Short mmCIF file of C-alpha atoms in Angstrom, two decimals:
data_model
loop_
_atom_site.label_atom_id
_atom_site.label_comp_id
_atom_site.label_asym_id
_atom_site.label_seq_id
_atom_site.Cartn_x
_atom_site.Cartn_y
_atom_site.Cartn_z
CA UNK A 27 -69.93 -1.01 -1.71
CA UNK A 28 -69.10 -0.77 2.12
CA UNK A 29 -72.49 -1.85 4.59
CA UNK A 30 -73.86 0.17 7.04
CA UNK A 31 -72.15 -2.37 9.29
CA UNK A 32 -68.91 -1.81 8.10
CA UNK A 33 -69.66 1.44 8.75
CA UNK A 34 -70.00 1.17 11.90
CA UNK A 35 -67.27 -1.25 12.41
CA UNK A 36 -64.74 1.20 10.74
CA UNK A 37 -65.71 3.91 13.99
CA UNK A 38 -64.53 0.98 16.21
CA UNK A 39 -61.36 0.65 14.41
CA UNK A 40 -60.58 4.03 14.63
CA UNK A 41 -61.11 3.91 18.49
CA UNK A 42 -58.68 1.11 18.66
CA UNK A 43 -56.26 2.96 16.44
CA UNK A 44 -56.47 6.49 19.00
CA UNK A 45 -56.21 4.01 21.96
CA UNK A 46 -52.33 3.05 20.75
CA UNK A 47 -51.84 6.30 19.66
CA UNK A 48 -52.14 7.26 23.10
CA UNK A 49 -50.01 4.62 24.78
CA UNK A 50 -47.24 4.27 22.28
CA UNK A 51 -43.89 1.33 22.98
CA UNK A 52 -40.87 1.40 21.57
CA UNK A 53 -39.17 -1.43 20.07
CA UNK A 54 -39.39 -4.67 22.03
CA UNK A 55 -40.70 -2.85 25.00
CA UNK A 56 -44.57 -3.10 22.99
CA UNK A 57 -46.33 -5.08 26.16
CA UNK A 58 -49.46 -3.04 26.65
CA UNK A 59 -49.60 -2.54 23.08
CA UNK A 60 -49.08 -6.95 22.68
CA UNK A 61 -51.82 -6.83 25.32
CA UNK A 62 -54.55 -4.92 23.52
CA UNK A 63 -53.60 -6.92 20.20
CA UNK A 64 -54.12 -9.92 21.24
CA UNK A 65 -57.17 -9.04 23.71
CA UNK A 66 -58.82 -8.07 20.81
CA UNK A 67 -57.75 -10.45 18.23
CA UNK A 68 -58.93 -13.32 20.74
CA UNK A 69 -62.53 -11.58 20.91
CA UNK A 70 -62.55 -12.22 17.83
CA UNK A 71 -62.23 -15.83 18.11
CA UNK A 72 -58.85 -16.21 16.97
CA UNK A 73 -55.95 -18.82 17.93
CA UNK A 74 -53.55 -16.28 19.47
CA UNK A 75 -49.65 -16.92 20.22
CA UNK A 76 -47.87 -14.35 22.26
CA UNK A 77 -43.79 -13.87 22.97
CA UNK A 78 -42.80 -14.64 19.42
CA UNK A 79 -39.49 -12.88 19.02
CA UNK A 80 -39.75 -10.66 22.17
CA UNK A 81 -42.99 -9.27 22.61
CA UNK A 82 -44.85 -10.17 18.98
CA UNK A 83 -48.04 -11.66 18.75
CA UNK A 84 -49.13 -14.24 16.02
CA UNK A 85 -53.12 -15.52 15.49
CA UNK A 86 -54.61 -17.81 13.19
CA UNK A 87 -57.85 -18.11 11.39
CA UNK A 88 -59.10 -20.95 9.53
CA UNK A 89 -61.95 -21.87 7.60
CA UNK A 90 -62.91 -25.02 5.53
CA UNK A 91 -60.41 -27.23 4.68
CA UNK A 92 -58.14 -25.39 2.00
CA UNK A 93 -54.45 -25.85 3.12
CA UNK A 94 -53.06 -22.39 1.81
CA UNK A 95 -52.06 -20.23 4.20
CA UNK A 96 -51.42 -16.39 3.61
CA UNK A 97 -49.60 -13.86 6.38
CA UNK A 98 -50.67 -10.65 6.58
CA UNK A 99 -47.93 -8.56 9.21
CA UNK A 100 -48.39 -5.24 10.92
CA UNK A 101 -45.93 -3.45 12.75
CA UNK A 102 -46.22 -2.57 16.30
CA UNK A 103 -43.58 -0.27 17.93
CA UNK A 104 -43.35 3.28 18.23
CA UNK A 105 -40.54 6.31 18.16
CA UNK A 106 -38.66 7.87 20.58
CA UNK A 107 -40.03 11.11 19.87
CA UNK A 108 -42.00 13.39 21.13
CA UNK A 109 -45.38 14.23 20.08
CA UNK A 110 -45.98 18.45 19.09
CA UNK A 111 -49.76 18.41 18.74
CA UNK A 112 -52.04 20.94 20.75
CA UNK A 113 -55.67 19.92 21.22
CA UNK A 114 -55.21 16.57 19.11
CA UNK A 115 -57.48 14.23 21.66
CA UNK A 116 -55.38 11.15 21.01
CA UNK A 117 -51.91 12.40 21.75
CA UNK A 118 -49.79 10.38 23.20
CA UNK A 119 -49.87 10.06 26.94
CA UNK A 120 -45.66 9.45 26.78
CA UNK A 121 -43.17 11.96 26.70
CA UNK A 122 -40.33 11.27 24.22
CA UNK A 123 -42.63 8.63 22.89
CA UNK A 124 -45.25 8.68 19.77
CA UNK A 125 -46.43 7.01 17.00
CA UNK A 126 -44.60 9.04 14.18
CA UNK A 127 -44.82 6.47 11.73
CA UNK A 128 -48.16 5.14 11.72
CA UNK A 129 -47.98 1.61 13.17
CA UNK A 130 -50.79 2.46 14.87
CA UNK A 131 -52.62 2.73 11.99
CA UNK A 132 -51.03 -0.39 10.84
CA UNK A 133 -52.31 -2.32 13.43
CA UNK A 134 -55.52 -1.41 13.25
CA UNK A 135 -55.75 -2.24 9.98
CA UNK A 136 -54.99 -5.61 10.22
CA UNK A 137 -57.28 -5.85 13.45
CA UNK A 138 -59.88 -4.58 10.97
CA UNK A 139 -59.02 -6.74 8.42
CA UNK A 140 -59.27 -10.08 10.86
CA UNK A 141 -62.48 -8.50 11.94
CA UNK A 142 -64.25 -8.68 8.61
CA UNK A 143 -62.75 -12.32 7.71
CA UNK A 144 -63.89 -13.50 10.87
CA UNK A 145 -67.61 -12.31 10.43
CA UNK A 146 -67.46 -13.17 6.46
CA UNK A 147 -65.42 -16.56 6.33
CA UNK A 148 -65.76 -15.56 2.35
CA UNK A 149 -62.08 -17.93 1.88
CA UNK A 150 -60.87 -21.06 2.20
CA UNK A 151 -57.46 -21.79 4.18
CA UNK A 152 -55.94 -19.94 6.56
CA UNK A 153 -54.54 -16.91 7.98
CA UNK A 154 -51.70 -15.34 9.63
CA UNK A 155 -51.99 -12.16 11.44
CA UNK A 156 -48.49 -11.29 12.38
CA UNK A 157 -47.93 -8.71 14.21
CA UNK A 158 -43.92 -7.53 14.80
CA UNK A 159 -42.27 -5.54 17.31
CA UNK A 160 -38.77 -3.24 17.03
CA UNK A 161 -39.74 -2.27 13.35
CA UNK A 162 -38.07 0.68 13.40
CA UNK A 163 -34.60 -0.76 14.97
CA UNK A 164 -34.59 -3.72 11.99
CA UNK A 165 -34.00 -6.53 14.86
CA UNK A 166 -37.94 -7.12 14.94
CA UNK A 167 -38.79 -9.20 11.81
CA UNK A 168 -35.12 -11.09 12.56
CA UNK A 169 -36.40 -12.32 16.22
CA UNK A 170 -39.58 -13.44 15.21
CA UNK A 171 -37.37 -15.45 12.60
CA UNK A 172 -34.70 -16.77 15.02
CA UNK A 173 -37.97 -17.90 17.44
CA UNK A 174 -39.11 -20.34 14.67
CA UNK A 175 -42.11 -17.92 13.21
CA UNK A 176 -42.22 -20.12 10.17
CA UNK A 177 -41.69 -23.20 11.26
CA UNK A 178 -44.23 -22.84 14.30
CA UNK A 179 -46.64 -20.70 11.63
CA UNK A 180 -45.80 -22.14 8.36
CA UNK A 181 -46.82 -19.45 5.70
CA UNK A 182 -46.82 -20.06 1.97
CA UNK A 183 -46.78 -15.85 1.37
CA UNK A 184 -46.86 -12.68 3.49
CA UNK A 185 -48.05 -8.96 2.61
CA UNK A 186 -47.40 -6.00 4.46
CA UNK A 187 -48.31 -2.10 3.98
CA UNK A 188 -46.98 1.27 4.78
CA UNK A 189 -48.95 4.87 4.80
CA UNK A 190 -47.05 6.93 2.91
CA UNK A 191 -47.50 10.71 3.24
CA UNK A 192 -47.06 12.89 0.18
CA UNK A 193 -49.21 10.53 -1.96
CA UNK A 194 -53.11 10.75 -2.22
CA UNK A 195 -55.20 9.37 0.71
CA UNK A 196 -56.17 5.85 -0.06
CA UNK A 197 -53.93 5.09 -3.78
CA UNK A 198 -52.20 2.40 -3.79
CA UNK A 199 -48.60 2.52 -5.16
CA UNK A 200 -45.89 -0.54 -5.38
CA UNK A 201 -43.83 -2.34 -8.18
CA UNK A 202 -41.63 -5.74 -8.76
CA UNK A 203 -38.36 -5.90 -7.70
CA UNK A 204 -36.51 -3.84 -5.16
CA UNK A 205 -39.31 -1.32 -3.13
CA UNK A 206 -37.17 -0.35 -0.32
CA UNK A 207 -33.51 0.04 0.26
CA UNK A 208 -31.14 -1.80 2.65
CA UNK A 209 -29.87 0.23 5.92
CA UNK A 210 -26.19 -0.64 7.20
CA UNK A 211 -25.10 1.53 9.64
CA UNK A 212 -21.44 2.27 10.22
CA UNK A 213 -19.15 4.01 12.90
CA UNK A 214 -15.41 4.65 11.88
CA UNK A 215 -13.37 5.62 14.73
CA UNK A 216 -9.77 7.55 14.11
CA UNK A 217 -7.42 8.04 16.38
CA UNK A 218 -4.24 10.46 15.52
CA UNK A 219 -2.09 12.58 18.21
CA UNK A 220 -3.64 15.35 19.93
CA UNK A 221 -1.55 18.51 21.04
CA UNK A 222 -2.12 22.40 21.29
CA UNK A 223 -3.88 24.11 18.78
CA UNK A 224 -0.76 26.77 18.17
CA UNK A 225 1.74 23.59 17.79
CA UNK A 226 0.09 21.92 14.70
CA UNK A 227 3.57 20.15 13.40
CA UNK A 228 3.98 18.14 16.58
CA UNK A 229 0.58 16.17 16.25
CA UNK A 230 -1.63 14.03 13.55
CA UNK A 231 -4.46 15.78 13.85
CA UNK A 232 -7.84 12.81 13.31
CA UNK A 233 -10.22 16.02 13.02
CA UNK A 234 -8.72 16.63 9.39
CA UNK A 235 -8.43 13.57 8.47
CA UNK A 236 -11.75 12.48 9.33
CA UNK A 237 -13.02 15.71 7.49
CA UNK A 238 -10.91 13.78 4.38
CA UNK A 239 -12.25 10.65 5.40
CA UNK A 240 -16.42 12.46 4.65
CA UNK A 241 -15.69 13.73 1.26
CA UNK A 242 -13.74 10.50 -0.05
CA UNK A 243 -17.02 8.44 1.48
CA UNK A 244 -19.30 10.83 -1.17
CA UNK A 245 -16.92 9.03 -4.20
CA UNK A 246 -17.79 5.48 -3.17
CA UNK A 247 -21.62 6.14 -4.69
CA UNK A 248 -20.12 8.18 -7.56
CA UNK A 249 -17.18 6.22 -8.65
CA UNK A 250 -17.63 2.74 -7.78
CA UNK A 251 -21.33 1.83 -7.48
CA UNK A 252 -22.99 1.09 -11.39
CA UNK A 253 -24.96 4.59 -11.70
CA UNK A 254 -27.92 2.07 -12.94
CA UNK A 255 -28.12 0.99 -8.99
CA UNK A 256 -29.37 2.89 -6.07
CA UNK A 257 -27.19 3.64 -3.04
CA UNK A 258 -26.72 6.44 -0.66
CA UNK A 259 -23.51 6.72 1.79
CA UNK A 260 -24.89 9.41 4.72
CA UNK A 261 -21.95 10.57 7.56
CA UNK A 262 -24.53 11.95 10.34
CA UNK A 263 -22.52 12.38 13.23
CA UNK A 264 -18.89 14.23 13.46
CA UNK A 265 -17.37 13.73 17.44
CA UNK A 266 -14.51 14.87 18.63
CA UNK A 267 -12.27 14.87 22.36
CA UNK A 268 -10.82 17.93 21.56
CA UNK A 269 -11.78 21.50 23.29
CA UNK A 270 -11.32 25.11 21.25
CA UNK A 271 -7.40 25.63 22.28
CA UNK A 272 -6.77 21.55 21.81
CA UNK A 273 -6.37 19.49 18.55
CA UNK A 274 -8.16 16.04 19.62
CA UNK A 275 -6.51 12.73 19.59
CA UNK A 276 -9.94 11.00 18.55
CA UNK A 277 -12.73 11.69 15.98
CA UNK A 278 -15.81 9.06 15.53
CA UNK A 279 -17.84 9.52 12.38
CA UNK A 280 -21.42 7.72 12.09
CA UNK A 281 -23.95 7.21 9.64
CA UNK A 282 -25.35 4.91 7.29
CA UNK A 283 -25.44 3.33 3.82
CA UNK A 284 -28.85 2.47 1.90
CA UNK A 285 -29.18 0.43 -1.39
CA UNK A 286 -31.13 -1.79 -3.24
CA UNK A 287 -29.38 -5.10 -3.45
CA UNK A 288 -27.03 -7.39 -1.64
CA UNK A 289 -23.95 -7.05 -4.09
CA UNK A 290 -24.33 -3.05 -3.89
CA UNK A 291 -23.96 -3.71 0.10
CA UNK A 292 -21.26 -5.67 -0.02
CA UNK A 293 -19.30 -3.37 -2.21
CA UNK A 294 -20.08 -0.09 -0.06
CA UNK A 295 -18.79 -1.90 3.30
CA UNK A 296 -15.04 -2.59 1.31
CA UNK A 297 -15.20 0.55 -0.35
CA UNK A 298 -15.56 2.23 2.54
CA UNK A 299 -13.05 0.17 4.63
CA UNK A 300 -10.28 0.69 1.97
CA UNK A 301 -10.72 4.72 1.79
CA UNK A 302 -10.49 4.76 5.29
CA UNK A 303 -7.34 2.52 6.41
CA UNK A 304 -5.97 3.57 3.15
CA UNK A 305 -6.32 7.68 4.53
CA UNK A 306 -5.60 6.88 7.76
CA UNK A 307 -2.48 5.39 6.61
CA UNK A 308 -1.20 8.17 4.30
CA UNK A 309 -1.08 10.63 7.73
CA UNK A 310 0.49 8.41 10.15
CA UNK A 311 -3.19 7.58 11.84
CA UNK A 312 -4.95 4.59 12.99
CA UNK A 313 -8.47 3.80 12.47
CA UNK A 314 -11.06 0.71 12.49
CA UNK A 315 -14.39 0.48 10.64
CA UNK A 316 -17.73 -1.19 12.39
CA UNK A 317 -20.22 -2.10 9.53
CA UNK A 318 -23.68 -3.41 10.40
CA UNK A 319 -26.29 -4.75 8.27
CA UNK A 320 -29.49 -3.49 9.79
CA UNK A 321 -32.42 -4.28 7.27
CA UNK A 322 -32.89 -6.21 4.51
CA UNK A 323 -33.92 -4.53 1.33
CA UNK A 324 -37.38 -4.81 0.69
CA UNK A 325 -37.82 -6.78 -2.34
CA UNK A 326 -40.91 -7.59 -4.09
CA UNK A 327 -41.55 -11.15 -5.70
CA UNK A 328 -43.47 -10.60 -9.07
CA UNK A 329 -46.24 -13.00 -8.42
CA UNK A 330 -47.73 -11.45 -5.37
CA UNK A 331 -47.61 -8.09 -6.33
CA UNK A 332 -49.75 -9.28 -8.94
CA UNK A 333 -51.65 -10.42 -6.24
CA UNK A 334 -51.58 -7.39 -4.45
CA UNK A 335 -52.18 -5.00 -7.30
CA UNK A 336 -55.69 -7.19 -8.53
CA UNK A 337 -56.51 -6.74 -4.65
CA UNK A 338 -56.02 -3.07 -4.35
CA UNK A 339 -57.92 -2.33 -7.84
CA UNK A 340 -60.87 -4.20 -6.47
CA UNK A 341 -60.99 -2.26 -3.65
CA UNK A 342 -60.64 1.19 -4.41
CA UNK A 343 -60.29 0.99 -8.45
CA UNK A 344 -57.26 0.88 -11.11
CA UNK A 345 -56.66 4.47 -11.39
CA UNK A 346 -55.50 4.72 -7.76
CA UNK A 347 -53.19 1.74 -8.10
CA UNK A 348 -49.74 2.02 -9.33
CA UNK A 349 -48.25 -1.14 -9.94
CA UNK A 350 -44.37 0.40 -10.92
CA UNK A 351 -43.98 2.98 -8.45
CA UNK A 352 -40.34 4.08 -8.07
CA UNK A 353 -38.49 2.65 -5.24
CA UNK A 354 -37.19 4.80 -2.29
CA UNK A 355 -34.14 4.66 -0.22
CA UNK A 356 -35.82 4.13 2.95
CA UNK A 357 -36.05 0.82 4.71
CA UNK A 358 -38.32 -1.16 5.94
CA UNK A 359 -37.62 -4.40 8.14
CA UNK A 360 -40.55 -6.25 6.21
CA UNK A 361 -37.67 -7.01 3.64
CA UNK A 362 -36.16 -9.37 5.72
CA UNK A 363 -39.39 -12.01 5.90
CA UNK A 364 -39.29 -11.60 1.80
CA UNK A 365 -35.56 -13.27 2.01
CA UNK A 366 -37.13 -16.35 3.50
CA UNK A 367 -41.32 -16.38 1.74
CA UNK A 368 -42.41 -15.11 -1.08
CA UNK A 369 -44.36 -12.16 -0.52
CA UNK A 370 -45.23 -8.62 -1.59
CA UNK A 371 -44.90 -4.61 0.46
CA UNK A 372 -47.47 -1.72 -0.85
CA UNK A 373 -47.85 1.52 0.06
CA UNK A 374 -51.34 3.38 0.85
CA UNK A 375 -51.15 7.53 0.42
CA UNK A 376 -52.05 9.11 3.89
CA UNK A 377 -52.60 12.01 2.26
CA UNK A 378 -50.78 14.88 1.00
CA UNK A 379 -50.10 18.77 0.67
CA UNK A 380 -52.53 20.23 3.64
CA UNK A 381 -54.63 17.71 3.90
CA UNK A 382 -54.96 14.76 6.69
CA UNK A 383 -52.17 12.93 6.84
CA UNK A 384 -50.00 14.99 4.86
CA UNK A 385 -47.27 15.92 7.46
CA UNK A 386 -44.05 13.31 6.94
CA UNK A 387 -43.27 10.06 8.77
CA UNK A 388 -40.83 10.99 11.88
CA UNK A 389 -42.29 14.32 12.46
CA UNK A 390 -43.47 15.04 15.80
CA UNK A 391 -46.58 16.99 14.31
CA UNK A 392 -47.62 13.33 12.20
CA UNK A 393 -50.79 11.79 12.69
CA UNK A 394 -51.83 8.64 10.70
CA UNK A 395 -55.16 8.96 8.52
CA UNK A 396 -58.22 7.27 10.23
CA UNK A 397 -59.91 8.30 6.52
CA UNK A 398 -57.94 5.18 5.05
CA UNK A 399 -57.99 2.43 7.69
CA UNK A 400 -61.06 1.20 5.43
CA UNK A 401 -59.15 0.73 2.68
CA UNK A 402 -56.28 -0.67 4.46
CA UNK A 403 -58.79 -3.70 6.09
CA UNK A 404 -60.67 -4.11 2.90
CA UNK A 405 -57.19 -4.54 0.90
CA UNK A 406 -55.91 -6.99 3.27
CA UNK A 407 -59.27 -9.11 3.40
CA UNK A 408 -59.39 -9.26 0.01
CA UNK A 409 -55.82 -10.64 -0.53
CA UNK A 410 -57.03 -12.99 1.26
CA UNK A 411 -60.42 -13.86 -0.94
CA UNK A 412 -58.45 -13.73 -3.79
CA UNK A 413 -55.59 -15.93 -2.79
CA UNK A 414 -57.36 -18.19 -0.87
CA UNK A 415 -60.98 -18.55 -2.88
CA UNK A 416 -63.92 -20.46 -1.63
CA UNK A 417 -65.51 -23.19 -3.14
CA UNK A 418 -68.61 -22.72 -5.14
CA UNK A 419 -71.53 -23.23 -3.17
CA UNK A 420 -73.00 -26.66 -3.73
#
């Protein structure tokens, strides 16, 4: 049962949530943002670290003398998008800049979260409140890394959410295993013989064999990848130096790959360099192949989503928990801290249909749910009770 305190500490959350809304950062470029978080997080009477990995911000709370230590991590960048909401009173104050994913909210969950485990000290151990910039980029969680996080902030675990749109405000959904895909992006770059459009014989024209080059991509997923895996193979981008009258000498085709586990990766990168050198060769054209592995995929270890699940029923009841959601294909650059602690990723519905919260993640019209930053701080205060239990009273 939430206090009247909580109550009123859930309107100040909210405030701090609208206040980045307004003021959004993209990746690495989160300083005000870094500011605010750690402003607050060291009213709170917290042992703050900032510059960790570029602009993240790390804080610890202790209490008693328990030696477990549990992260909790909140992302803190925005989008380069801009915001399409008239009369909303938070908007964002950036052009080409907004909060279309919810980190906002994120944050000030976690905020919340630190808020009621400083005030209860109901746990014994302590805490990790990581918060990590360039989420959306997947270089964020691999800075923090490469700037010693966990040997500076030794954790033995580390849970992380996501809002989720499309599922109910405030149910809980997550599974074992792989919860999120991979993301490698790729840019293949042709180059044939250009010439005049009437004089098609006298050139090796890269625009039709790149247009080759996107269907034979669609059979790597098809015809090579076990059809009991998950993996997608996306060409978003089609360039060209040619003009209407002018086959071009050059085509570039970009996108990117998603899937569920390392060997899958590994096999769409050859596949994909094979088709293409092998096409490329069969018209007399030249070509090279940039892979990169962008995030990890976000898989679950079993123990702490047990963890996680017994936390989420306690706080808003078993039938709004799902503990085998199906995975999705998009990523999330929490995976990458699971390679190196054990750990566990849940989502929270942010609502769905008309209701709050219901319009998708990367829309310019999105707006996170203040209804279920309760739930979010109450979920990730209780992970910690659970995990890290205090000693009877004498």
């Amino acid at each position: 049962m939430i206090t009247t305190d909580e109550h009123a500490l859930e309107a100040g959350w909210v405030r701090w949530r609208h206040d980045f809304h307004r003021f959004p950062e993209t990746g690495f470029e989160e300083r005000h943002t870094a500011d605010r978080v750690a402003g607050l997080l060291q009213m709170l009477g917290l042992a703050v670290h900032r510059g960790i990995g570029g602009t993240g911000v790390v804080a610890s709370l202790t209490v008693g003398s328990g030696t477990g230590v549990i992260g909790l991590r909140a992302d803190m960048d925005a989008l380069a998008i801009t915001e399409t909401a008239p009369g909303r009173s938070h908007a964002s104050t950036r052009p080409g800049c907004m909060h279309a994913c919810g980190h906002d909210g994120h944050m000030a969950m976690l905020l919340g979260a630190a808020q009621l485990l400083a005030a209860r000290r109901d746990f014994d151990g302590t805490v990790r409140f990581v918060f990590q910039p360039a989420e959306e980029h997947g270089r964020g969680a691999a800075a923090m890394l490469a700037d010693g996080l966990l040997a500076r902030f030794p954790m033995d675990e580390i849970y992380g959410v996501h809002n989720m749109p499309g599922r109910p405000a405030g149910h809980f959904g997550t599974r074992v295993g792989a919860l999120m895909a991979s993301e490698d992006n790729f840019v293949i770059r042709i180059s044939g013989r250009g010439g005049h459009a009437a004089m098609p014989h006298r050139v090796v024209d890269p625009l039709v064999i790149g247009a080759e080059i996107v269907l034979a991509l669609q059979t790597i997923v098809a015809r090579s990848v076990d059809p009991r895996h998950a993996a997608v193979v996306s060409c978003t981008e089609f360039n060209t130096d040619g003009i209407r009258n002018a086959i071009p000498g050059e085509v570039v085709i970009k996108g990117d790959t998603r899937s569920d586990r390392p060997e899958v990766q590994a096999l769409l990168q050859a596949r994909m360099r094979t088709l293409c050198e092998g096409i490329c060769q069969a018209h007399g054209a030249r070509c090279t192949v940039e892979y990169t592995h962008e995030f990890a995929p976000t898989v679950n270890w079993a123990s702490c989503v047990a963890v996680a699940v017994r936390a989420a029923q306690a706080v808003v009841g078993a039938e709004r928990v799902d503990a085998d959601t199906p995975p999705i294909m998009a990523s999330e650059d929490f995976g990458r801290f699971l390679q190196h602690i054990p750990g566990a990723f849940v989502f929270i519905g942010n609502g769905s249909g008309d209701d709050p919260g219901g319009v998708p993640l990367h829309n310019p019209g999105y707006d996170f749910n203040d209804g279920i930053l309760g739930v979010g701080a109450r979920w990730f205060a209780e992970l910690v009770r659970q995990r890290l239990p205090a000693p009877p009273a004498a």
